[in-house]
């Protein structure tokens, strides 16, 4: 039996296909590779998306904008001065795309227009901050992606 270029090409292609199939099998069966959706109840949240758009529009229509910056003590959020602090009811949600266990909520109990998220709660990396609150019966929503 002669060995020629045609047989060599077929063997190399078959070996490559086996190699690719092995990695597909490995990626689909290994527990350490999570293939979940980014958030739970994705489809239910999608149905409420228009409410989010309206709340973000309300936030964008404020005269002053939110100020967000890193400080030595953590991440500082400054609320617009036109909002009366005692009428703000809501929460701040910090979402870490790379690790679901680092996500956390903070209730809004403001005594000043500054809200400091402590340094010990945040690891370096990307975070999504969502401030969802009601002010005099009107919903407001502020979203920002930060790198801490």
PDB file of C-alpha atoms in Angstrom:
ATOM      1  CA  UNK A   1       0.000   0.000   0.000  1.00  0.00           C
ATOM      2  CA  UNK A   2       1.421   3.319  -1.073  1.00  0.00           C
ATOM      3  CA  UNK A   3       1.288   6.413   1.084  1.00  0.00           C
ATOM      4  CA  UNK A   4       0.596   9.569  -0.940  1.00  0.00           C
ATOM      5  CA  UNK A   5      -0.452  13.191  -0.466  1.00  0.00           C
ATOM      6  CA  UNK A   6      -4.167  12.448  -0.765  1.00  0.00           C
ATOM      7  CA  UNK A   7      -4.108   9.971   2.113  1.00  0.00           C
ATOM      8  CA  UNK A   8      -2.032  12.389   4.229  1.00  0.00           C
ATOM      9  CA  UNK A   9      -4.547  15.200   3.700  1.00  0.00           C
ATOM     10  CA  UNK A  10      -7.464  12.928   4.660  1.00  0.00           C
ATOM     11  CA  UNK A  11      -5.665  11.766   7.829  1.00  0.00           C
ATOM     12  CA  UNK A  12      -4.793  15.356   8.843  1.00  0.00           C
ATOM     13  CA  UNK A  13      -8.407  16.517   8.252  1.00  0.00           C
ATOM     14  CA  UNK A  14      -9.805  13.592  10.240  1.00  0.00           C
ATOM     15  CA  UNK A  15      -7.382  14.284  13.102  1.00  0.00           C
ATOM     16  CA  UNK A  16      -8.335  17.981  13.081  1.00  0.00           C
ATOM     17  CA  UNK A  17     -12.074  17.144  13.156  1.00  0.00           C
ATOM     18  CA  UNK A  18     -11.503  14.777  16.095  1.00  0.00           C
ATOM     19  CA  UNK A  19      -9.548  17.503  17.855  1.00  0.00           C
ATOM     20  CA  UNK A  20     -12.375  20.050  17.391  1.00  0.00           C
ATOM     21  CA  UNK A  21     -15.072  17.545  18.450  1.00  0.00           C
ATOM     22  CA  UNK A  22     -13.073  16.752  21.599  1.00  0.00           C
ATOM     23  CA  UNK A  23     -13.029  20.449  22.580  1.00  0.00           C
ATOM     24  CA  UNK A  24     -16.745  20.863  21.828  1.00  0.00           C
ATOM     25  CA  UNK A  25     -17.442  17.871  24.056  1.00  0.00           C
ATOM     26  CA  UNK A  26     -15.166  19.265  26.766  1.00  0.00           C
ATOM     27  CA  UNK A  27     -16.820  22.705  26.730  1.00  0.00           C
ATOM     28  CA  UNK A  28     -20.360  21.343  26.917  1.00  0.00           C
ATOM     29  CA  UNK A  29     -19.787  18.808  29.671  1.00  0.00           C
ATOM     30  CA  UNK A  30     -17.352  20.557  32.029  1.00  0.00           C
ATOM     31  CA  UNK A  31     -19.057  22.188  35.032  1.00  0.00           C
ATOM     32  CA  UNK A  32     -16.513  24.998  35.326  1.00  0.00           C
ATOM     33  CA  UNK A  33     -17.635  26.559  32.038  1.00  0.00           C
ATOM     34  CA  UNK A  34     -20.962  28.228  32.786  1.00  0.00           C
ATOM     35  CA  UNK A  35     -23.342  28.614  29.844  1.00  0.00           C
ATOM     36  CA  UNK A  36     -26.160  30.317  31.745  1.00  0.00           C
ATOM     37  CA  UNK A  37     -27.899  33.470  30.649  1.00  0.00           C
ATOM     38  CA  UNK A  38     -26.397  36.654  32.019  1.00  0.00           C
ATOM     39  CA  UNK A  39     -29.347  37.243  34.358  1.00  0.00           C
ATOM     40  CA  UNK A  40     -32.043  35.021  35.761  1.00  0.00           C
ATOM     41  CA  UNK A  41     -35.562  35.470  34.312  1.00  0.00           C
ATOM     42  CA  UNK A  42     -34.179  37.118  31.206  1.00  0.00           C
ATOM     43  CA  UNK A  43     -37.417  36.915  29.222  1.00  0.00           C
ATOM     44  CA  UNK A  44     -39.578  38.321  32.023  1.00  0.00           C
ATOM     45  CA  UNK A  45     -37.208  41.271  32.343  1.00  0.00           C
ATOM     46  CA  UNK A  46     -37.380  41.870  28.603  1.00  0.00           C
ATOM     47  CA  UNK A  47     -41.149  42.369  28.827  1.00  0.00           C
ATOM     48  CA  UNK A  48     -40.636  45.189  31.384  1.00  0.00           C
ATOM     49  CA  UNK A  49     -38.059  46.978  29.269  1.00  0.00           C
ATOM     50  CA  UNK A  50     -40.369  49.855  28.220  1.00  0.00           C
ATOM     51  CA  UNK A  51     -40.762  50.809  31.882  1.00  0.00           C
ATOM     52  CA  UNK A  52     -36.969  51.044  32.111  1.00  0.00           C
ATOM     53  CA  UNK A  53     -36.838  53.257  29.024  1.00  0.00           C
ATOM     54  CA  UNK A  54     -39.410  55.622  30.547  1.00  0.00           C
ATOM     55  CA  UNK A  55     -37.555  55.750  33.877  1.00  0.00           C
ATOM     56  CA  UNK A  56     -34.238  56.474  32.127  1.00  0.00           C
ATOM     57  CA  UNK A  57     -35.920  59.239  30.127  1.00  0.00           C
ATOM     58  CA  UNK A  58     -37.131  60.783  33.404  1.00  0.00           C
ATOM     59  CA  UNK A  59     -33.558  60.676  34.725  1.00  0.00           C
ATOM     60  CA  UNK A  60     -32.174  62.249  31.549  1.00  0.00           C
ATOM     61  CA  UNK A  61     -34.748  65.060  31.821  1.00  0.00           C
ATOM     62  CA  UNK A  62     -33.408  66.192  35.209  1.00  0.00           C
ATOM     63  CA  UNK A  63     -31.661  69.577  35.147  1.00  0.00           C
ATOM     64  CA  UNK A  64     -28.602  68.190  36.920  1.00  0.00           C
ATOM     65  CA  UNK A  65     -27.002  64.860  36.119  1.00  0.00           C
ATOM     66  CA  UNK A  66     -25.712  62.175  38.453  1.00  0.00           C
ATOM     67  CA  UNK A  67     -22.009  62.411  39.248  1.00  0.00           C
ATOM     68  CA  UNK A  68     -20.125  59.168  39.686  1.00  0.00           C
ATOM     69  CA  UNK A  69     -16.439  58.868  40.534  1.00  0.00           C
ATOM     70  CA  UNK A  70     -13.853  56.789  42.352  1.00  0.00           C
ATOM     71  CA  UNK A  71     -12.465  58.082  45.638  1.00  0.00           C
ATOM     72  CA  UNK A  72      -9.957  56.726  48.146  1.00  0.00           C
ATOM     73  CA  UNK A  73     -12.820  55.344  50.284  1.00  0.00           C
ATOM     74  CA  UNK A  74     -14.837  53.705  47.487  1.00  0.00           C
ATOM     75  CA  UNK A  75     -17.182  54.747  44.681  1.00  0.00           C
ATOM     76  CA  UNK A  76     -19.043  58.038  45.166  1.00  0.00           C
ATOM     77  CA  UNK A  77     -22.469  58.720  43.650  1.00  0.00           C
ATOM     78  CA  UNK A  78     -23.766  62.285  43.851  1.00  0.00           C
ATOM     79  CA  UNK A  79     -27.504  62.775  43.377  1.00  0.00           C
ATOM     80  CA  UNK A  80     -28.857  65.886  41.632  1.00  0.00           C
ATOM     81  CA  UNK A  81     -29.512  68.721  44.091  1.00  0.00           C
ATOM     82  CA  UNK A  82     -32.975  69.348  42.668  1.00  0.00           C
ATOM     83  CA  UNK A  83     -34.233  66.105  44.266  1.00  0.00           C
ATOM     84  CA  UNK A  84     -35.453  66.286  47.863  1.00  0.00           C
ATOM     85  CA  UNK A  85     -33.643  63.435  49.614  1.00  0.00           C
ATOM     86  CA  UNK A  86     -36.492  62.459  51.951  1.00  0.00           C
ATOM     87  CA  UNK A  87     -38.744  61.687  48.961  1.00  0.00           C
ATOM     88  CA  UNK A  88     -36.318  59.277  47.289  1.00  0.00           C
ATOM     89  CA  UNK A  89     -37.194  55.596  47.794  1.00  0.00           C
ATOM     90  CA  UNK A  90     -35.315  52.894  45.959  1.00  0.00           C
ATOM     91  CA  UNK A  91     -32.157  50.847  45.716  1.00  0.00           C
ATOM     92  CA  UNK A  92     -28.706  50.705  44.173  1.00  0.00           C
ATOM     93  CA  UNK A  93     -27.755  47.445  42.478  1.00  0.00           C
ATOM     94  CA  UNK A  94     -24.132  46.633  41.726  1.00  0.00           C
ATOM     95  CA  UNK A  95     -23.697  43.881  39.174  1.00  0.00           C
ATOM     96  CA  UNK A  96     -20.401  42.174  38.479  1.00  0.00           C
ATOM     97  CA  UNK A  97     -20.572  40.551  34.992  1.00  0.00           C
ATOM     98  CA  UNK A  98     -17.690  38.188  35.683  1.00  0.00           C
ATOM     99  CA  UNK A  99     -18.943  36.779  39.015  1.00  0.00           C
ATOM    100  CA  UNK A 100     -22.571  36.567  40.133  1.00  0.00           C
ATOM    101  CA  UNK A 101     -21.615  36.012  43.776  1.00  0.00           C
ATOM    102  CA  UNK A 102     -20.164  39.538  44.021  1.00  0.00           C
ATOM    103  CA  UNK A 103     -23.476  41.247  43.098  1.00  0.00           C
ATOM    104  CA  UNK A 104     -25.155  43.230  45.877  1.00  0.00           C
ATOM    105  CA  UNK A 105     -27.966  45.713  46.614  1.00  0.00           C
ATOM    106  CA  UNK A 106     -27.984  48.841  48.752  1.00  0.00           C
ATOM    107  CA  UNK A 107     -31.183  50.466  49.984  1.00  0.00           C
ATOM    108  CA  UNK A 108     -31.400  54.218  49.435  1.00  0.00           C
ATOM    109  CA  UNK A 109     -31.596  55.929  52.820  1.00  0.00           C
ATOM    110  CA  UNK A 110     -30.021  59.239  51.935  1.00  0.00           C
ATOM    111  CA  UNK A 111     -29.050  61.838  54.514  1.00  0.00           C
ATOM    112  CA  UNK A 112     -26.963  63.803  52.018  1.00  0.00           C
ATOM    113  CA  UNK A 113     -26.800  63.991  48.256  1.00  0.00           C
ATOM    114  CA  UNK A 114     -23.654  61.827  48.368  1.00  0.00           C
ATOM    115  CA  UNK A 115     -23.798  58.035  48.490  1.00  0.00           C
ATOM    116  CA  UNK A 116     -20.504  56.245  49.072  1.00  0.00           C
ATOM    117  CA  UNK A 117     -20.186  52.586  48.145  1.00  0.00           C
ATOM    118  CA  UNK A 118     -17.428  51.335  50.469  1.00  0.00           C
ATOM    119  CA  UNK A 119     -14.124  50.188  49.058  1.00  0.00           C
ATOM    120  CA  UNK A 120     -14.333  46.852  50.914  1.00  0.00           C
ATOM    121  CA  UNK A 121     -17.453  45.826  48.944  1.00  0.00           C
ATOM    122  CA  UNK A 122     -15.912  46.372  45.530  1.00  0.00           C
ATOM    123  CA  UNK A 123     -13.119  44.475  43.820  1.00  0.00           C
ATOM    124  CA  UNK A 124     -11.092  45.918  40.988  1.00  0.00           C
ATOM    125  CA  UNK A 125     -12.684  45.335  37.604  1.00  0.00           C
ATOM    126  CA  UNK A 126     -15.873  46.073  35.701  1.00  0.00           C
ATOM    127  CA  UNK A 127     -19.150  46.811  37.490  1.00  0.00           C
ATOM    128  CA  UNK A 128     -22.592  47.865  36.310  1.00  0.00           C
ATOM    129  CA  UNK A 129     -24.303  50.316  38.663  1.00  0.00           C
ATOM    130  CA  UNK A 130     -28.083  50.666  38.519  1.00  0.00           C
ATOM    131  CA  UNK A 131     -29.922  53.202  40.675  1.00  0.00           C
ATOM    132  CA  UNK A 132     -33.656  52.474  40.589  1.00  0.00           C
ATOM    133  CA  UNK A 133     -35.805  54.853  42.622  1.00  0.00           C
ATOM    134  CA  UNK A 134     -39.173  56.567  42.912  1.00  0.00           C
ATOM    135  CA  UNK A 135     -39.465  60.295  43.504  1.00  0.00           C
ATOM    136  CA  UNK A 136     -42.941  61.753  44.082  1.00  0.00           C
ATOM    137  CA  UNK A 137     -44.522  58.777  42.313  1.00  0.00           C
ATOM    138  CA  UNK A 138     -42.299  59.042  39.232  1.00  0.00           C
ATOM    139  CA  UNK A 139     -39.847  56.238  38.437  1.00  0.00           C
ATOM    140  CA  UNK A 140     -36.211  57.089  37.765  1.00  0.00           C
ATOM    141  CA  UNK A 141     -33.415  54.830  36.573  1.00  0.00           C
ATOM    142  CA  UNK A 142     -29.712  55.594  36.291  1.00  0.00           C
ATOM    143  CA  UNK A 143     -27.313  53.067  34.756  1.00  0.00           C
ATOM    144  CA  UNK A 144     -23.567  53.228  34.383  1.00  0.00           C
ATOM    145  CA  UNK A 145     -20.752  50.837  33.569  1.00  0.00           C
ATOM    146  CA  UNK A 146     -17.633  51.513  35.581  1.00  0.00           C
ATOM    147  CA  UNK A 147     -14.185  50.074  35.988  1.00  0.00           C
ATOM    148  CA  UNK A 148     -13.152  50.127  39.622  1.00  0.00           C
TER     149      UNK A 148
END
